[in-house]
């Protein structure tokens, strides 16, 4: 079976579930669809199809990119927040999956627990896409990989440094780099390092691609020679009460001119946004010549269109 057929009808819960060849195929397809859009070539792959979008966490980029993506592919996106569903009144995730599958051709969910996404996928009869959980953010990292490839011309052999909280973005970057042969160094404070099970799984993925994974508490070590520097907010959604405590702990991990002096001279800077200038990143970096954060934000659209087109097309 070829890769395109192998992807048809699949769920996207984690990049760990996909082979290196499949991830590279998704990126190739995203680049192809991006070019078709630029040239105004018809690519209505999902004409007459509907995507249910469940949002238990709010979003700008996720909602707009999926909704616009479905429109450009000829389909329709249906926005459902927590108040629109019976989940808040006790209907199970399993029953929600069973019911929605009778109406729609795919489901995207942005929520808290990874187990909820897994349960939805188990009982839904249509592809389920993880739009973000507290554990993983696979769609964001597909956009990141597409952006890096556009600016660097390749992925394998590059070094990516991630500074900050060992969160969902960090976890999916570990998988994304391991699957594409990128070396990744994560620097985070003690107590905020990435999940050990995720690191172990990523290291297993890295055996095939010979990707090197380094976990450290030293930001200078992580950034040394990096081709790509990435960070994220220090307090994610639901952690607002920890903001001040985290600001003090993470201060040495701010991405600024001093810390990036050790990176490759032509490094690029990524951030999934929204960003807090003066906290996890200085204005001189995110608004400077190394920043590609708005290319990255745009590529959420193209990467997700590739996912939608491959998983949901006939």
mmCIF file of N, CA and C in Angstrom, residues 35-139:
data_model
loop_
_atom_site.group_PDB
_atom_site.id
_atom_site.type_symbol
_atom_site.label_atom_id
_atom_site.label_comp_id
_atom_site.label_asym_id
_atom_site.label_seq_id
_atom_site.Cartn_x
_atom_site.Cartn_y
_atom_site.Cartn_z
ATOM 1 N N UNK A 35 1.412 25.698 -2.744
ATOM 2 C CA UNK A 35 1.720 26.216 -4.076
ATOM 3 C C UNK A 35 0.456 26.323 -4.923
ATOM 4 N N UNK A 36 -0.428 25.353 -4.806
ATOM 5 C CA UNK A 36 -1.693 25.396 -5.559
ATOM 6 C C UNK A 36 -2.524 26.601 -5.137
ATOM 7 N N UNK A 37 -2.556 26.874 -3.833
ATOM 8 C CA UNK A 37 -3.300 28.038 -3.365
ATOM 9 C C UNK A 37 -2.684 29.317 -3.909
ATOM 10 N N UNK A 38 -1.356 29.402 -3.879
ATOM 11 C CA UNK A 38 -0.654 30.583 -4.382
ATOM 12 C C UNK A 38 -0.948 30.816 -5.854
ATOM 13 N N UNK A 39 -1.012 29.731 -6.617
ATOM 14 C CA UNK A 39 -1.248 29.828 -8.067
ATOM 15 C C UNK A 39 -2.731 29.811 -8.404
ATOM 16 N N UNK A 40 -3.580 29.767 -7.355
ATOM 17 C CA UNK A 40 -5.037 29.732 -7.539
ATOM 18 C C UNK A 40 -5.481 28.526 -8.374
ATOM 19 N N UNK A 41 -4.832 27.393 -8.133
ATOM 20 C CA UNK A 41 -5.211 26.136 -8.771
ATOM 21 C C UNK A 41 -6.245 25.436 -7.891
ATOM 22 N N UNK A 42 -7.320 24.963 -8.494
ATOM 23 C CA UNK A 42 -8.385 24.311 -7.726
ATOM 24 C C UNK A 42 -7.841 23.102 -6.959
ATOM 25 N N UNK A 43 -8.180 23.019 -5.678
ATOM 26 C CA UNK A 43 -7.802 21.852 -4.878
ATOM 27 C C UNK A 43 -8.910 21.538 -3.868
ATOM 28 N N UNK A 44 -10.134 21.473 -4.377
ATOM 29 C CA UNK A 44 -11.290 21.189 -3.522
ATOM 30 C C UNK A 44 -11.416 19.676 -3.305
ATOM 31 N N UNK A 45 -10.530 19.176 -2.490
ATOM 32 C CA UNK A 45 -10.435 17.740 -2.243
ATOM 33 C C UNK A 45 -11.559 17.215 -1.353
ATOM 34 N N UNK A 46 -12.184 18.119 -0.592
ATOM 35 C CA UNK A 46 -13.185 17.696 0.397
ATOM 36 C C UNK A 46 -14.551 18.305 0.112
ATOM 37 N N UNK A 47 -14.872 18.441 -1.153
ATOM 38 C CA UNK A 47 -16.151 19.034 -1.538
ATOM 39 C C UNK A 47 -17.302 18.221 -0.949
ATOM 40 N N UNK A 48 -18.189 18.926 -0.232
ATOM 41 C CA UNK A 48 -19.350 18.284 0.363
ATOM 42 C C UNK A 48 -19.080 17.618 1.696
ATOM 43 N N UNK A 49 -17.851 17.725 2.216
ATOM 44 C CA UNK A 49 -17.516 17.078 3.491
ATOM 45 C C UNK A 49 -17.527 18.089 4.629
ATOM 46 N N UNK A 50 -17.777 17.590 5.832
ATOM 47 C CA UNK A 50 -17.896 18.449 7.012
ATOM 48 C C UNK A 50 -16.953 17.982 8.113
ATOM 49 N N UNK A 51 -16.288 18.954 8.736
ATOM 50 C CA UNK A 51 -15.423 18.715 9.882
ATOM 51 C C UNK A 51 -16.067 19.313 11.121
ATOM 52 N N UNK A 52 -16.287 18.508 12.156
ATOM 53 C CA UNK A 52 -16.739 19.019 13.449
ATOM 54 C C UNK A 52 -15.506 19.462 14.235
ATOM 55 N N UNK A 53 -15.532 20.675 14.765
ATOM 56 C CA UNK A 53 -14.406 21.221 15.523
ATOM 57 C C UNK A 53 -14.858 21.432 16.965
ATOM 58 N N UNK A 54 -14.356 20.605 17.870
ATOM 59 C CA UNK A 54 -14.725 20.693 19.287
ATOM 60 C C UNK A 54 -13.667 21.504 20.023
ATOM 61 N N UNK A 55 -14.070 22.605 20.642
ATOM 62 C CA UNK A 55 -13.148 23.475 21.368
ATOM 63 C C UNK A 55 -13.522 23.517 22.846
ATOM 64 N N UNK A 56 -12.756 22.801 23.647
ATOM 65 C CA UNK A 56 -12.857 22.944 25.090
ATOM 66 C C UNK A 56 -11.773 23.881 25.615
ATOM 67 N N UNK A 57 -10.856 24.241 24.720
ATOM 68 C CA UNK A 57 -9.870 25.304 24.965
ATOM 69 C C UNK A 57 -9.981 26.291 23.813
ATOM 70 N N UNK A 58 -9.972 27.582 24.127
ATOM 71 C CA UNK A 58 -10.112 28.593 23.086
ATOM 72 C C UNK A 58 -8.846 28.676 22.237
ATOM 73 N N UNK A 59 -8.957 29.307 21.074
ATOM 74 C CA UNK A 59 -7.823 29.403 20.155
ATOM 75 C C UNK A 59 -8.095 30.449 19.094
ATOM 76 N N UNK A 60 -7.019 31.051 18.601
ATOM 77 C CA UNK A 60 -7.107 31.912 17.416
ATOM 78 C C UNK A 60 -6.677 31.120 16.190
ATOM 79 N N UNK A 61 -5.408 30.682 16.182
ATOM 80 C CA UNK A 61 -4.830 30.053 15.012
ATOM 81 C C UNK A 61 -5.483 28.708 14.686
ATOM 82 N N UNK A 62 -5.789 27.915 15.710
ATOM 83 C CA UNK A 62 -6.366 26.599 15.443
ATOM 84 C C UNK A 62 -7.739 26.725 14.795
ATOM 85 N N UNK A 63 -8.581 27.578 15.362
ATOM 86 C CA UNK A 63 -9.923 27.699 14.791
ATOM 87 C C UNK A 63 -9.879 28.279 13.377
ATOM 88 N N UNK A 64 -9.166 29.377 13.209
ATOM 89 C CA UNK A 64 -9.168 30.050 11.904
ATOM 90 C C UNK A 64 -8.530 29.166 10.834
ATOM 91 N N UNK A 65 -7.412 28.518 11.164
ATOM 92 C CA UNK A 65 -6.718 27.717 10.152
ATOM 93 C C UNK A 65 -7.533 26.489 9.741
ATOM 94 N N UNK A 66 -8.175 25.826 10.694
ATOM 95 C CA UNK A 66 -9.005 24.677 10.321
ATOM 96 C C UNK A 66 -10.249 25.109 9.561
ATOM 97 N N UNK A 67 -10.869 26.191 9.992
ATOM 98 C CA UNK A 67 -12.102 26.637 9.334
ATOM 99 C C UNK A 67 -11.814 27.120 7.913
ATOM 100 N N UNK A 68 -10.792 27.933 7.762
ATOM 101 C CA UNK A 68 -10.414 28.413 6.431
ATOM 102 C C UNK A 68 -9.914 27.259 5.569
ATOM 103 N N UNK A 69 -9.149 26.349 6.185
ATOM 104 C CA UNK A 69 -8.647 25.197 5.445
ATOM 105 C C UNK A 69 -9.761 24.354 4.860
ATOM 106 N N UNK A 70 -10.785 24.063 5.652
ATOM 107 C CA UNK A 70 -11.913 23.289 5.142
ATOM 108 C C UNK A 70 -12.632 24.027 4.018
ATOM 109 N N UNK A 71 -12.777 25.336 4.156
ATOM 110 C CA UNK A 71 -13.423 26.131 3.097
ATOM 111 C C UNK A 71 -12.627 26.041 1.799
ATOM 112 N N UNK A 72 -11.300 26.204 1.907
ATOM 113 C CA UNK A 72 -10.466 26.172 0.709
ATOM 114 C C UNK A 72 -10.445 24.788 0.064
ATOM 115 N N UNK A 73 -10.655 23.748 0.867
ATOM 116 C CA UNK A 73 -10.700 22.384 0.335
ATOM 117 C C UNK A 73 -12.100 22.009 -0.165
ATOM 118 N N UNK A 74 -13.027 22.973 -0.089
ATOM 119 C CA UNK A 74 -14.367 22.751 -0.623
ATOM 120 C C UNK A 74 -15.360 22.191 0.373
ATOM 121 N N UNK A 75 -14.934 22.046 1.630
ATOM 122 C CA UNK A 75 -15.814 21.490 2.649
ATOM 123 C C UNK A 75 -16.335 22.542 3.600
ATOM 124 N N UNK A 76 -16.869 22.074 4.724
ATOM 125 C CA UNK A 76 -17.485 22.956 5.719
ATOM 126 C C UNK A 76 -16.976 22.573 7.097
ATOM 127 N N UNK A 77 -16.690 23.580 7.924
ATOM 128 C CA UNK A 77 -16.257 23.353 9.305
ATOM 129 C C UNK A 77 -17.349 23.815 10.257
ATOM 130 N N UNK A 78 -17.649 22.980 11.233
ATOM 131 C CA UNK A 78 -18.706 23.262 12.198
ATOM 132 C C UNK A 78 -18.063 23.488 13.565
ATOM 133 N N UNK A 79 -18.159 24.729 14.075
ATOM 134 C CA UNK A 79 -17.543 25.079 15.355
ATOM 135 C C UNK A 79 -18.451 24.680 16.504
ATOM 136 N N UNK A 80 -17.899 23.925 17.455
ATOM 137 C CA UNK A 80 -18.658 23.474 18.622
ATOM 138 C C UNK A 80 -17.841 23.768 19.871
ATOM 139 N N UNK A 81 -18.310 24.701 20.702
ATOM 140 C CA UNK A 81 -17.617 24.926 21.970
ATOM 141 C C UNK A 81 -18.267 24.060 23.055
ATOM 142 N N UNK A 82 -17.707 24.130 24.246
ATOM 143 C CA UNK A 82 -18.189 23.261 25.324
ATOM 144 C C UNK A 82 -19.685 23.432 25.578
ATOM 145 N N UNK A 83 -20.192 24.660 25.411
ATOM 146 C CA UNK A 83 -21.599 24.924 25.653
ATOM 147 C C UNK A 83 -22.513 24.397 24.573
ATOM 148 N N UNK A 84 -21.953 24.077 23.402
ATOM 149 C CA UNK A 84 -22.767 23.567 22.294
ATOM 150 C C UNK A 84 -22.995 22.066 22.372
ATOM 151 N N UNK A 85 -22.239 21.394 23.227
ATOM 152 C CA UNK A 85 -22.289 19.940 23.295
ATOM 153 C C UNK A 85 -22.908 19.469 24.609
ATOM 154 N N UNK A 86 -23.259 18.209 24.641
ATOM 155 C CA UNK A 86 -23.823 17.619 25.855
ATOM 156 C C UNK A 86 -22.747 17.086 26.796
ATOM 157 N N UNK A 87 -21.475 17.269 26.416
ATOM 158 C CA UNK A 87 -20.389 16.797 27.276
ATOM 159 C C UNK A 87 -20.475 17.410 28.670
ATOM 160 N N UNK A 88 -20.839 18.698 28.700
ATOM 161 C CA UNK A 88 -20.939 19.388 29.975
ATOM 162 C C UNK A 88 -22.105 18.915 30.828
ATOM 163 N N UNK A 89 -23.026 18.157 30.238
ATOM 164 C CA UNK A 89 -24.185 17.649 30.975
ATOM 165 C C UNK A 89 -24.085 16.147 31.184
ATOM 166 N N UNK A 90 -22.892 15.606 30.978
ATOM 167 C CA UNK A 90 -22.674 14.214 31.333
ATOM 168 C C UNK A 90 -22.647 13.218 30.197
ATOM 169 N N UNK A 91 -22.858 13.638 28.935
ATOM 170 C CA UNK A 91 -22.739 12.667 27.847
ATOM 171 C C UNK A 91 -21.277 12.252 27.727
ATOM 172 N N UNK A 92 -21.052 10.994 27.525
ATOM 173 C CA UNK A 92 -19.687 10.486 27.492
ATOM 174 C C UNK A 92 -18.971 10.878 26.205
ATOM 175 N N UNK A 93 -17.649 10.863 26.271
ATOM 176 C CA UNK A 93 -16.828 11.088 25.081
ATOM 177 C C UNK A 93 -17.156 10.030 24.034
ATOM 178 N N UNK A 94 -17.314 8.785 24.479
ATOM 179 C CA UNK A 94 -17.598 7.680 23.558
ATOM 180 C C UNK A 94 -18.899 7.925 22.796
ATOM 181 N N UNK A 95 -19.960 8.322 23.517
ATOM 182 C CA UNK A 95 -21.250 8.558 22.852
ATOM 183 C C UNK A 95 -21.170 9.765 21.931
ATOM 184 N N UNK A 96 -20.429 10.789 22.332
ATOM 185 C CA UNK A 96 -20.244 11.961 21.466
ATOM 186 C C UNK A 96 -19.581 11.546 20.158
ATOM 187 N N UNK A 97 -18.566 10.699 20.252
ATOM 188 C CA UNK A 97 -17.902 10.207 19.051
ATOM 189 C C UNK A 97 -18.823 9.411 18.159
ATOM 190 N N UNK A 98 -19.606 8.551 18.782
ATOM 191 C CA UNK A 98 -20.549 7.730 18.001
ATOM 192 C C UNK A 98 -21.581 8.590 17.280
ATOM 193 N N UNK A 99 -22.106 9.603 17.983
ATOM 194 C CA UNK A 99 -23.160 10.445 17.400
ATOM 195 C C UNK A 99 -22.588 11.332 16.291
ATOM 196 N N UNK A 100 -21.496 12.038 16.582
ATOM 197 C CA UNK A 100 -20.937 12.948 15.583
ATOM 198 C C UNK A 100 -20.546 12.208 14.301
ATOM 199 N N UNK A 101 -20.108 10.968 14.448
ATOM 200 C CA UNK A 101 -19.692 10.191 13.272
ATOM 201 C C UNK A 101 -20.843 9.937 12.308
ATOM 202 N N UNK A 102 -22.081 10.020 12.821
ATOM 203 C CA UNK A 102 -23.266 9.840 11.952
ATOM 204 C C UNK A 102 -23.551 11.088 11.119
ATOM 205 N N UNK A 103 -22.919 12.230 11.525
ATOM 206 C CA UNK A 103 -23.223 13.496 10.860
ATOM 207 C C UNK A 103 -22.059 14.041 10.021
ATOM 208 N N UNK A 104 -20.841 13.820 10.476
ATOM 209 C CA UNK A 104 -19.690 14.516 9.886
ATOM 210 C C UNK A 104 -18.666 13.522 9.341
ATOM 211 N N UNK A 105 -17.687 14.047 8.617
ATOM 212 C CA UNK A 105 -16.669 13.207 7.971
ATOM 213 C C UNK A 105 -15.337 13.225 8.704
ATOM 214 N N UNK A 106 -15.216 14.084 9.706
ATOM 215 C CA UNK A 106 -13.996 14.164 10.497
ATOM 216 C C UNK A 106 -14.252 15.005 11.732
ATOM 217 N N UNK A 107 -13.420 14.806 12.757
ATOM 218 C CA UNK A 107 -13.553 15.558 14.011
ATOM 219 C C UNK A 107 -12.189 16.094 14.411
ATOM 220 N N UNK A 108 -12.125 17.373 14.700
ATOM 221 C CA UNK A 108 -10.939 17.971 15.312
ATOM 222 C C UNK A 108 -11.314 18.365 16.725
ATOM 223 N N UNK A 109 -10.477 18.037 17.692
ATOM 224 C CA UNK A 109 -10.769 18.383 19.083
ATOM 225 C C UNK A 109 -9.573 19.065 19.719
ATOM 226 N N UNK A 110 -9.849 20.151 20.426
ATOM 227 C CA UNK A 110 -8.836 20.902 21.173
ATOM 228 C C UNK A 110 -9.291 20.894 22.626
ATOM 229 N N UNK A 111 -8.557 20.150 23.461
ATOM 230 C CA UNK A 111 -9.061 19.888 24.805
ATOM 231 C C UNK A 111 -7.911 19.752 25.795
ATOM 232 N N UNK A 112 -8.191 19.228 26.961
ATOM 233 C CA UNK A 112 -7.205 19.137 28.039
ATOM 234 C C UNK A 112 -6.506 17.777 28.053
ATOM 235 N N UNK A 113 -7.253 16.706 28.254
ATOM 236 C CA UNK A 113 -6.650 15.393 28.462
ATOM 237 C C UNK A 113 -6.422 14.646 27.156
ATOM 238 N N UNK A 114 -5.223 14.109 26.983
ATOM 239 C CA UNK A 114 -4.917 13.280 25.822
ATOM 240 C C UNK A 114 -5.800 12.034 25.812
ATOM 241 N N UNK A 115 -6.159 11.539 26.981
ATOM 242 C CA UNK A 115 -7.010 10.349 27.066
ATOM 243 C C UNK A 115 -8.390 10.595 26.464
ATOM 244 N N UNK A 116 -8.880 11.839 26.539
ATOM 245 C CA UNK A 116 -10.170 12.165 25.933
ATOM 246 C C UNK A 116 -10.101 12.066 24.414
ATOM 247 N N UNK A 117 -8.992 12.528 23.840
ATOM 248 C CA UNK A 117 -8.820 12.446 22.388
ATOM 249 C C UNK A 117 -8.709 10.986 21.958
ATOM 250 N N UNK A 118 -7.966 10.203 22.734
ATOM 251 C CA UNK A 118 -7.814 8.782 22.419
ATOM 252 C C UNK A 118 -9.157 8.054 22.497
ATOM 253 N N UNK A 119 -9.967 8.390 23.504
ATOM 254 C CA UNK A 119 -11.276 7.749 23.637
ATOM 255 C C UNK A 119 -12.202 8.158 22.500
ATOM 256 N N UNK A 120 -12.161 9.432 22.137
ATOM 257 C CA UNK A 120 -12.982 9.900 21.021
ATOM 258 C C UNK A 120 -12.616 9.155 19.741
ATOM 259 N N UNK A 121 -11.314 8.990 19.507
ATOM 260 C CA UNK A 121 -10.862 8.289 18.297
ATOM 261 C C UNK A 121 -11.278 6.818 18.320
ATOM 262 N N UNK A 122 -11.283 6.221 19.520
ATOM 263 C CA UNK A 122 -11.646 4.805 19.630
ATOM 264 C C UNK A 122 -13.093 4.565 19.215
ATOM 265 N N UNK A 123 -13.982 5.505 19.555
ATOM 266 C CA UNK A 123 -15.407 5.278 19.322
ATOM 267 C C UNK A 123 -15.961 6.012 18.102
ATOM 268 N N UNK A 124 -15.223 6.955 17.566
ATOM 269 C CA UNK A 124 -15.680 7.661 16.364
ATOM 270 C C UNK A 124 -15.407 6.806 15.140
ATOM 271 N N UNK A 125 -16.301 6.885 14.191
ATOM 272 C CA UNK A 125 -16.111 6.140 12.950
ATOM 273 C C UNK A 125 -15.500 6.969 11.845
ATOM 274 N N UNK A 126 -14.994 8.148 12.197
ATOM 275 C CA UNK A 126 -14.362 9.054 11.229
ATOM 276 C C UNK A 126 -13.011 9.485 11.801
ATOM 277 N N UNK A 127 -12.111 10.034 10.964
ATOM 278 C CA UNK A 127 -10.811 10.474 11.472
ATOM 279 C C UNK A 127 -10.932 11.536 12.559
ATOM 280 N N UNK A 128 -10.119 11.389 13.598
ATOM 281 C CA UNK A 128 -10.059 12.347 14.702
ATOM 282 C C UNK A 128 -8.684 12.996 14.695
ATOM 283 N N UNK A 129 -8.663 14.320 14.783
ATOM 284 C CA UNK A 129 -7.425 15.096 14.734
ATOM 285 C C UNK A 129 -7.232 15.816 16.060
ATOM 286 N N UNK A 130 -6.074 15.647 16.640
ATOM 287 C CA UNK A 130 -5.726 16.315 17.894
ATOM 288 C C UNK A 130 -5.320 17.755 17.596
ATOM 289 N N UNK A 131 -6.198 18.704 17.954
ATOM 290 C CA UNK A 131 -5.900 20.120 17.749
ATOM 291 C C UNK A 131 -5.089 20.721 18.872
ATOM 292 N N UNK A 132 -4.909 20.004 19.957
ATOM 293 C CA UNK A 132 -4.066 20.338 21.105
ATOM 294 C C UNK A 132 -4.629 19.647 22.331
ATOM 295 N N UNK A 133 -3.716 19.094 23.128
ATOM 296 C CA UNK A 133 -4.050 18.649 24.483
ATOM 297 C C UNK A 133 -2.967 19.184 25.410
ATOM 298 N N UNK A 134 -3.137 18.935 26.694
ATOM 299 C CA UNK A 134 -2.096 19.345 27.640
ATOM 300 C C UNK A 134 -0.801 18.575 27.405
ATOM 301 N N UNK A 135 -0.893 17.420 26.733
ATOM 302 C CA UNK A 135 0.292 16.578 26.518
ATOM 303 C C UNK A 135 0.972 16.821 25.177
ATOM 304 N N UNK A 136 0.174 17.033 24.118
ATOM 305 C CA UNK A 136 0.724 17.066 22.763
ATOM 306 C C UNK A 136 0.078 18.150 21.907
ATOM 307 N N UNK A 137 0.828 18.581 20.870
ATOM 308 C CA UNK A 137 0.326 19.574 19.909
ATOM 309 C C UNK A 137 0.859 19.229 18.513
ATOM 310 N N UNK A 138 0.424 18.100 17.945
ATOM 311 C CA UNK A 138 1.016 17.628 16.687
ATOM 312 C C UNK A 138 0.811 18.539 15.489
ATOM 313 N N UNK A 139 -0.357 19.181 15.375
ATOM 314 C CA UNK A 139 -0.606 20.049 14.215
ATOM 315 C C UNK A 139 0.353 21.234 14.194
#
